[in-house]
CSV table of C-alpha atoms and ligand atoms in Angstrom, one decimal:
chain,number,residue,atom,x,y,z
A,539,MET,CA,0.1,-0.1,-0.1
A,540,ASN,CA,1.2,3.4,-0.9
A,541,ASP,CA,0.8,5.1,2.5
A,542,LEU,CA,4.1,6.6,3.7
A,543,ILE,CA,4.9,10.3,3.6
A,544,VAL,CA,8.6,10.5,2.6
A,545,ALA,CA,10.2,13.8,3.6
A,546,LEU,CA,13.6,14.7,2.4
A,547,ALA,CA,15.4,16.5,5.0
A,548,GLY,CA,18.6,18.4,6.2
A,549,GLY,CA,19.2,19.7,9.6
A,550,VAL,CA,17.0,22.5,11.7
A,551,GLY,CA,14.7,23.9,9.0
A,552,GLY,CA,14.0,20.3,7.6
A,553,ALA,CA,13.2,18.9,11.2
A,554,LYS,CA,10.8,21.4,11.8
A,555,LEU,CA,8.8,20.2,8.7
A,556,VAL,CA,9.5,16.7,9.6
A,557,LEU,CA,7.6,17.3,12.9
A,558,GLY,CA,4.9,19.1,11.3
A,559,LEU,CA,4.4,16.1,9.0
A,560,ALA,CA,4.5,13.7,12.1
A,561,ARG,CA,1.9,15.4,13.8
A,562,ALA,CA,-0.4,16.0,10.9
A,563,ALA,CA,-0.4,12.4,10.0
A,564,PRO,CA,0.3,9.0,12.0
A,565,PRO,CA,4.1,9.4,13.0
A,566,GLU,CA,4.6,5.8,11.9
A,567,LYS,CA,3.6,6.8,8.6
A,568,VAL,CA,6.3,9.3,8.2
A,569,ALA,CA,9.9,8.7,7.1
A,570,ALA,CA,12.7,11.2,6.9
A,571,VAL,CA,15.3,10.6,4.4
A,572,VAL,CA,18.3,12.7,6.0
A,573,ASN,CA,21.3,14.4,4.6
A,574,THR,CA,24.6,12.6,5.9
A,575,ALA,CA,27.1,14.6,4.0
A,576,ASP,CA,27.5,17.1,7.0
A,577,ASP,CA,28.7,14.3,9.1
A,578,LEU,CA,32.3,14.4,10.9
A,579,THR,CA,34.6,12.5,12.8
A,580,LEU,CA,35.3,14.2,16.1
A,581,TYR,CA,37.8,12.5,18.8
A,582,GLY,CA,36.8,9.3,17.1
A,583,LEU,CA,33.2,9.6,17.4
A,584,HIS,CA,30.9,9.8,14.3
A,585,VAL,CA,28.7,13.0,14.5
A,586,SER,CA,25.6,13.0,12.2
A,587,PRO,CA,24.1,16.4,12.8
A,588,ASP,CA,21.1,16.5,10.3
A,589,ILE,CA,20.1,12.8,11.7
A,590,ASP,CA,20.5,14.0,15.2
A,591,THR,CA,18.6,17.2,14.8
A,592,VAL,CA,15.6,15.3,13.1
A,593,MET,CA,15.8,12.3,15.9
A,594,TYR,CA,16.0,15.0,18.8
A,595,THR,CA,13.4,17.2,17.3
A,596,LEU,CA,11.0,14.1,17.0
A,597,ALA,CA,11.9,12.9,20.2
A,598,GLY,CA,11.1,16.5,21.8
A,599,LEU,CA,14.6,16.7,23.1
A,600,ALA,CA,16.2,19.2,20.6
A,601,ASP,CA,17.2,22.5,22.0
A,602,PRO,CA,14.4,24.9,21.3
A,603,VAL,CA,16.6,27.8,20.7
A,604,LEU,CA,19.5,26.3,18.6
A,605,GLY,CA,17.4,23.7,17.0
A,606,TRP,CA,20.2,21.2,17.1
A,607,GLY,CA,21.8,19.5,20.4
A,608,VAL,CA,19.9,18.5,23.3
A,609,VAL,CA,17.9,20.7,25.5
A,610,SER,CA,19.4,22.0,28.6
A,611,ASP,CA,22.7,20.4,28.0
A,612,THR,CA,26.0,21.2,29.5
A,613,THR,CA,29.6,21.1,28.2
A,614,HIS,CA,31.7,20.0,30.8
A,615,ALA,CA,33.5,17.4,28.5
A,616,LEU,CA,34.2,20.2,26.2
A,617,ASP,CA,35.7,22.3,28.9
A,618,MET,CA,38.0,19.3,29.9
A,619,LEU,CA,39.2,19.2,26.3
A,620,GLU,CA,39.9,22.8,26.2
A,621,ARG,CA,42.1,22.3,29.4
A,622,TYR,CA,44.0,19.8,27.3
A,623,GLY,CA,44.5,22.5,24.9
A,624,ARG,CA,42.2,20.7,22.3
A,625,PRO,CA,39.7,22.1,19.6
A,626,ALA,CA,36.4,22.7,21.0
A,627,TRP,CA,34.6,24.8,18.5
A,628,PHE,CA,32.1,22.2,17.6
A,629,ARG,CA,29.8,22.5,20.6
A,630,LEU,CA,29.0,18.8,21.3
A,631,GLY,CA,27.2,18.6,24.8
A,632,ASP,CA,27.5,16.1,27.5
A,633,ARG,CA,24.1,14.6,26.9
A,634,ASP,CA,24.9,14.5,23.2
A,635,LEU,CA,28.1,12.9,24.0
A,636,GLY,CA,26.1,9.9,25.3
A,637,THR,CA,24.4,9.3,22.0
A,638,HIS,CA,27.7,9.5,20.3
A,639,LEU,CA,29.5,7.1,22.8
A,640,LEU,CA,26.6,4.4,22.1
A,641,ARG,CA,26.7,5.5,18.2
A,642,ARG,CA,30.3,4.6,18.0
A,643,ALA,CA,30.0,1.4,20.1
A,644,LEU,CA,27.4,0.2,17.6
A,645,LEU,CA,29.1,1.0,14.7
A,646,ASP,CA,32.1,-0.8,15.9
A,647,GLN,CA,29.8,-3.8,16.2
A,648,ASP,CA,29.6,-3.4,12.1
A,649,LYS,CA,26.3,-2.3,12.5
A,650,SER,CA,25.2,0.0,9.6
A,651,LEU,CA,24.4,3.9,10.2
A,652,THR,CA,20.9,2.8,9.4
A,653,GLU,CA,20.8,0.3,12.0
A,654,VAL,CA,22.2,2.4,14.6
A,655,THR,CA,19.8,5.4,14.0
A,656,GLY,CA,16.8,2.8,14.1
A,657,ILE,CA,18.0,1.7,17.6
A,658,LEU,CA,18.6,5.0,18.9
A,659,CYS,CA,15.4,6.4,17.6
A,660,ARG,CA,13.6,3.4,19.0
A,661,ALA,CA,15.0,3.9,22.4
A,662,LEU,CA,14.0,7.7,22.3
A,663,GLY,CA,10.4,6.7,21.5
A,664,VAL,CA,10.5,8.0,18.1
A,665,GLN,CA,7.8,6.7,15.7
A,666,SER,CA,8.8,7.9,12.3
A,667,ALA,CA,11.4,6.2,10.6
A,668,VAL,CA,14.9,8.3,10.4
A,669,LEU,CA,16.6,7.1,7.4
A,670,PRO,CA,20.3,8.2,6.8
A,671,MET,CA,20.3,8.8,2.8
A,672,THR,CA,23.2,6.4,2.4
A,673,ASP,CA,25.2,4.2,4.7
A,674,ALA,CA,28.5,4.9,2.6
A,675,PRO,CA,30.7,8.0,3.6
A,676,VAL,CA,29.8,11.0,1.7
A,677,ARG,CA,31.4,14.4,2.6
A,678,THR,CA,30.7,17.8,1.5
A,679,ARG,CA,33.7,19.9,0.5
A,680,VAL,CA,33.2,23.8,0.5
A,681,LEU,CA,35.6,25.6,-2.2
A,682,THR,CA,36.8,28.8,-1.2
A,683,PRO,CA,39.5,31.3,-2.3
A,684,GLU,CA,41.4,29.9,0.6
A,685,GLY,CA,41.1,26.4,-0.6
A,686,GLU,CA,38.7,23.5,0.0
A,687,LEU,CA,37.3,23.2,3.6
A,688,GLU,CA,35.5,20.3,5.5
A,689,PHE,CA,31.9,21.4,5.7
A,690,GLN,CA,31.7,21.8,9.6
A,691,ASP,CA,34.9,24.0,9.5
A,692,TYR,CA,33.1,26.2,6.9
A,693,PHE,CA,29.9,26.2,8.5
A,694,VAL,CA,30.7,26.3,12.4
A,695,ALA,CA,34.1,27.2,12.9
A,696,ARG,CA,34.2,30.0,10.1
A,697,ARG,CA,30.2,30.7,10.7
A,698,ALA,CA,29.7,30.3,7.0
A,699,GLU,CA,31.5,33.9,6.5
A,700,THR,CA,33.9,32.8,3.9
A,701,PRO,CA,32.7,33.1,0.4
A,702,ILE,CA,32.4,30.0,-1.7
A,703,THR,CA,32.9,29.2,-5.3
A,704,GLY,CA,31.6,25.8,-5.6
A,705,ILE,CA,30.9,22.5,-3.4
A,706,ARG,CA,31.6,19.0,-4.1
A,707,PHE,CA,30.5,15.9,-2.4
A,708,GLU,CA,33.4,13.6,-1.5
A,709,GLY,CA,32.6,9.8,-2.0
A,710,ILE,CA,29.1,10.4,-3.8
A,711,GLU,CA,30.1,8.5,-7.0
A,712,ASP,CA,30.5,5.4,-4.9
A,713,ALA,CA,27.3,5.7,-2.7
A,714,GLY,CA,23.8,5.0,-3.1
A,715,PRO,CA,20.7,5.3,-1.5
A,716,THR,CA,19.9,2.4,1.0
A,717,GLU,CA,17.4,-0.3,0.6
A,718,ALA,CA,15.5,1.3,3.4
A,719,VAL,CA,15.2,4.5,1.6
A,720,ARG,CA,14.5,2.5,-1.7
A,721,SER,CA,11.7,0.5,-0.1
A,722,ALA,CA,10.1,3.9,1.5
A,723,LEU,CA,10.0,5.7,-1.7
A,724,ALA,CA,8.6,2.8,-3.5
A,725,ARG,CA,5.5,3.0,-1.2
A,726,ALA,CA,5.3,6.8,-0.7
A,727,ARG,CA,1.9,8.3,-0.6
A,728,ALA,CA,3.9,11.7,-1.2
A,729,VAL,CA,7.6,12.9,-1.3
A,730,ILE,CA,8.0,16.1,0.5
A,731,PHE,CA,11.2,18.0,-0.1
A,732,CYS,CA,11.4,20.0,3.2
A,733,PRO,CA,12.7,23.7,3.2
A,734,SER,CA,16.2,22.5,3.8
A,735,ASN,CA,19.2,24.4,2.2
A,736,PRO,CA,19.3,23.3,-1.6
A,737,PHE,CA,23.1,23.3,-1.9
A,738,VAL,CA,24.4,21.4,0.8
A,739,SER,CA,21.3,19.8,2.3
A,740,LEU,CA,19.0,18.5,-0.6
A,741,ARG,CA,21.5,18.4,-3.1
A,742,PRO,CA,23.8,15.6,-1.6
A,743,ILE,CA,20.7,13.5,-1.3
A,744,LEU,CA,19.4,14.2,-4.8
A,745,GLU,CA,22.8,13.5,-6.3
A,746,LEU,CA,23.5,10.1,-4.9
A,747,PRO,CA,23.7,8.0,-7.8
A,748,GLY,CA,20.1,6.2,-8.2
A,749,MET,CA,18.2,8.7,-6.0
A,750,ALA,CA,16.6,10.8,-8.8
A,751,ASP,CA,15.4,7.6,-10.6
A,752,ALA,CA,13.9,6.2,-7.2
A,753,ILE,CA,12.2,9.4,-6.6
A,754,ARG,CA,10.7,9.7,-10.1
A,755,SER,CA,9.5,6.1,-9.9
A,756,SER,CA,7.8,6.6,-6.4
A,757,PRO,CA,4.2,6.4,-7.0
A,758,GLY,CA,3.1,9.7,-5.0
A,759,PRO,CA,3.3,13.5,-6.1
A,760,LYS,CA,6.4,15.3,-5.2
A,761,VAL,CA,6.1,18.5,-3.5
A,762,ALA,CA,8.7,21.0,-2.3
A,763,VAL,CA,8.5,23.7,0.3
A,764,SER,CA,10.8,26.7,-0.6
A,765,PRO,CA,13.5,27.7,2.0
A,766,ILE,CA,13.7,31.1,0.7
A,767,VAL,CA,11.2,33.6,1.8
A,768,GLY,CA,11.3,37.2,0.4
A,769,GLY,CA,14.9,36.6,-0.9
A,770,ARG,CA,16.2,35.2,2.5
A,771,ALA,CA,16.7,32.1,3.8
A,772,LEU,CA,14.3,30.6,6.6
A,773,LYS,CA,17.4,29.4,8.3
A,774,GLY,CA,21.0,29.2,7.4
A,775,PRO,CA,23.4,30.6,4.7
A,776,ALA,CA,21.3,29.3,1.7
A,777,ALA,CA,20.6,32.8,0.3
A,778,LYS,CA,24.3,33.9,0.7
A,779,MET,CA,25.4,30.6,-1.0
A,780,MET,CA,22.9,31.1,-4.0
A,781,LYS,CA,24.5,35.0,-4.5
A,782,GLU,CA,28.0,33.8,-4.1
A,783,LEU,CA,27.2,30.7,-6.9
A,784,GLY,CA,25.9,33.6,-9.2
A,785,GLU,CA,22.1,33.1,-8.4
A,786,LYS,CA,19.7,35.6,-7.2
A,787,PRO,CA,18.1,34.0,-4.1
A,788,SER,CA,14.5,33.5,-4.9
A,789,SER,CA,11.6,30.8,-4.3
A,790,SER,CA,11.5,30.5,-8.3
A,791,GLY,CA,15.3,29.8,-8.3
A,792,VAL,CA,14.9,27.2,-6.0
A,793,ALA,CA,12.0,25.6,-7.9
A,794,GLN,CA,14.1,25.6,-10.9
A,795,ARG,CA,16.6,23.4,-9.4
A,796,TYR,CA,14.2,20.8,-8.6
A,797,VAL,CA,11.9,21.2,-11.5
A,798,ASP,CA,12.3,17.8,-13.3
A,799,LEU,CA,11.6,16.0,-10.1
A,800,LEU,CA,8.4,17.9,-8.9
A,801,ASP,CA,4.7,18.0,-9.2
A,802,GLY,CA,4.2,20.8,-7.1
A,803,PHE,CA,5.6,23.8,-5.0
A,804,VAL,CA,5.0,25.6,-1.9
A,805,LEU,CA,5.8,29.3,-1.7
A,806,ASP,CA,5.4,31.7,1.0
A,807,GLU,CA,2.7,34.5,0.7
A,808,VAL,CA,5.4,37.1,0.5
A,809,ASP,CA,6.6,35.5,-2.9
A,810,ARG,CA,3.2,35.4,-4.1
A,811,ASP,CA,4.2,37.3,-7.4
A,812,GLU,CA,6.7,34.3,-8.1
A,813,ALA,CA,3.7,31.7,-8.2
A,814,THR,CA,3.0,32.5,-12.2
A,815,ARG,CA,6.9,31.8,-12.9
A,816,VAL,CA,6.9,28.6,-11.0
A,817,GLU,CA,3.5,27.6,-12.7
A,818,GLN,CA,5.1,28.3,-16.2
A,819,MET,CA,7.8,25.6,-15.3
A,820,GLY,CA,4.7,23.2,-15.3
A,821,LEU,CA,4.4,22.9,-11.5
A,822,ARG,CA,1.3,23.2,-9.5
A,823,VAL,CA,1.8,26.1,-6.8
A,824,ARG,CA,0.4,26.4,-3.1
A,825,VAL,CA,0.9,30.0,-1.8
A,826,THR,CA,0.6,29.9,2.2
A,827,ASN,CA,2.5,31.0,5.3
A,828,THR,CA,5.9,28.7,5.4
A,829,VAL,CA,7.3,30.3,8.4
A,830,MET,CA,7.3,27.8,11.3
A,831,ASN,CA,8.2,29.3,14.6
A,832,THR,CA,5.5,27.5,16.8
A,833,LEU,CA,4.4,23.7,17.0
A,834,GLU,CA,1.1,25.0,15.8
A,835,GLU,CA,2.8,26.5,12.5
A,836,LYS,CA,4.6,23.5,11.9
A,837,ILE,CA,1.6,21.3,12.1
A,838,ARG,CA,-0.5,23.6,10.0
A,839,LEU,CA,2.1,23.6,7.1
A,840,GLY,CA,2.4,19.8,7.4
A,841,ARG,CA,-1.4,19.6,7.1
A,842,GLU,CA,-1.5,22.0,4.1
A,843,VAL,CA,1.5,20.4,2.4
A,844,LEU,CA,-0.4,16.8,2.6
A,845,GLU,CA,-3.6,18.3,1.6
A,846,PHE,CA,-1.9,20.0,-1.6
A,847,SER,CA,-0.3,16.6,-2.4
A,848,ASP,CA,-3.6,14.8,-2.1
A,849,GLU,CA,-5.2,17.4,-4.5
A,850,ILE,CA,-2.2,16.9,-7.1
A,851,PHE,CA,-3.0,13.1,-6.9
A,852,GLN,CA,-6.8,13.4,-7.1
A,853,ALA,CA,-6.2,15.8,-10.1
A,854,SER,CA,-3.7,13.2,-11.8
A,855,ARG,CA,-6.6,10.7,-11.7
A,856,THR,CA,-9.1,12.8,-13.5
B,334,LIG,N1,26.0,24.3,14.7
B,334,LIG,C1,26.7,25.4,15.2
B,334,LIG,O1,26.6,26.4,14.5
B,334,LIG,N2,27.8,25.2,16.2
B,334,LIG,C2,28.0,24.2,16.7
B,334,LIG,O2,28.9,24.3,17.5
B,334,LIG,C3,27.1,23.0,16.6
B,334,LIG,C4,27.4,21.9,17.3
B,334,LIG,C5,26.5,20.6,16.9
B,334,LIG,C6,26.6,19.6,17.5
B,334,LIG,C7,25.9,18.6,17.5
B,334,LIG,C8,24.7,18.7,16.4
B,334,LIG,O3,24.2,17.8,16.1
B,334,LIG,C9,24.9,19.7,15.5
B,334,LIG,C10,25.8,20.9,15.8
B,334,LIG,N3,25.6,22.0,15.3
B,334,LIG,C11,26.3,23.2,15.5
B,334,LIG,C12,24.5,22.0,14.0
B,334,LIG,C13,25.1,21.4,12.7
B,334,LIG,O4,26.3,21.5,12.7
B,334,LIG,C14,24.6,22.2,11.6
B,334,LIG,O5,23.2,23.2,11.7
B,334,LIG,C15,24.3,21.4,10.4
B,334,LIG,O6,25.4,20.6,10.1
B,334,LIG,C16,23.8,21.9,9.4
B,334,LIG,O7,22.7,21.3,8.9
């Protein structure tokens, strides 16, 4: 039965809509396919920031201000590392460290990242599936005039301030979507592209060899929610990246990137005048409030995106 809502997501912005979808629909009918190209190795631990952001958000454990990390976490372990004169710019909290110790132990037992994520999610009471896009190592490298940077060095240590000239995903040619991702897509009632960064969150998912075909063959409508509102990113440096890579930051620019894979596009009221341009690309458009500050706003948008995708499905049958 095609009853699964599959959400393609990066970190904080994507997790908000995943939560909205998991509250608008039965949570066990939602599967998030999550970017892993932001992952890093820190003191021997495997950090998977986007997976953890989605997992903690669904578990009700995410820090409500930062959007990532665990609520009310402390940083005693980092303070100790600093006493040893070791780098502590990546703020992995003490409770979060517990997750990472267990993830390392489970990976060392030869479990895949998908299996480990399932174990962690079940223990935290997460009812939706949180699926790493791949179990193979794919790592984002940001090209800058200063040379190539690891993603978290660019994003966290340098606060995404260094101008970029390009992005590449190391290892992507040898990676592919997992069986869990493929089977979720094969029984999708809808595939939702969350309002995540198009360059560093959704692009690695979509550029995995075999992923675009798996999305195209998926039975339900494909709908994207714009991460750009009024020329600015809902979260993070997406608009800045768009400019540096020679594009005007706009919702229609984002729609153009995904047009070959989509049936529908959701954009904000503020960008209403871009609706016609997106319709001219052959997509159905829904204009609504896409800013998700409260839980109610997340659920409302989740509900509206699902209604929109059901409308597209009904229209395709007439
Ligand atoms: N983002 C930051 O801006 N600063 C941090 O120190 C930081 C630590 C961190 C620790 C665990 C985790 O799961 C996420 C963390 N993030 C941090 C967020 C994260 O690196 C980025 O938001 C994503 O990679 C972009 O999606």
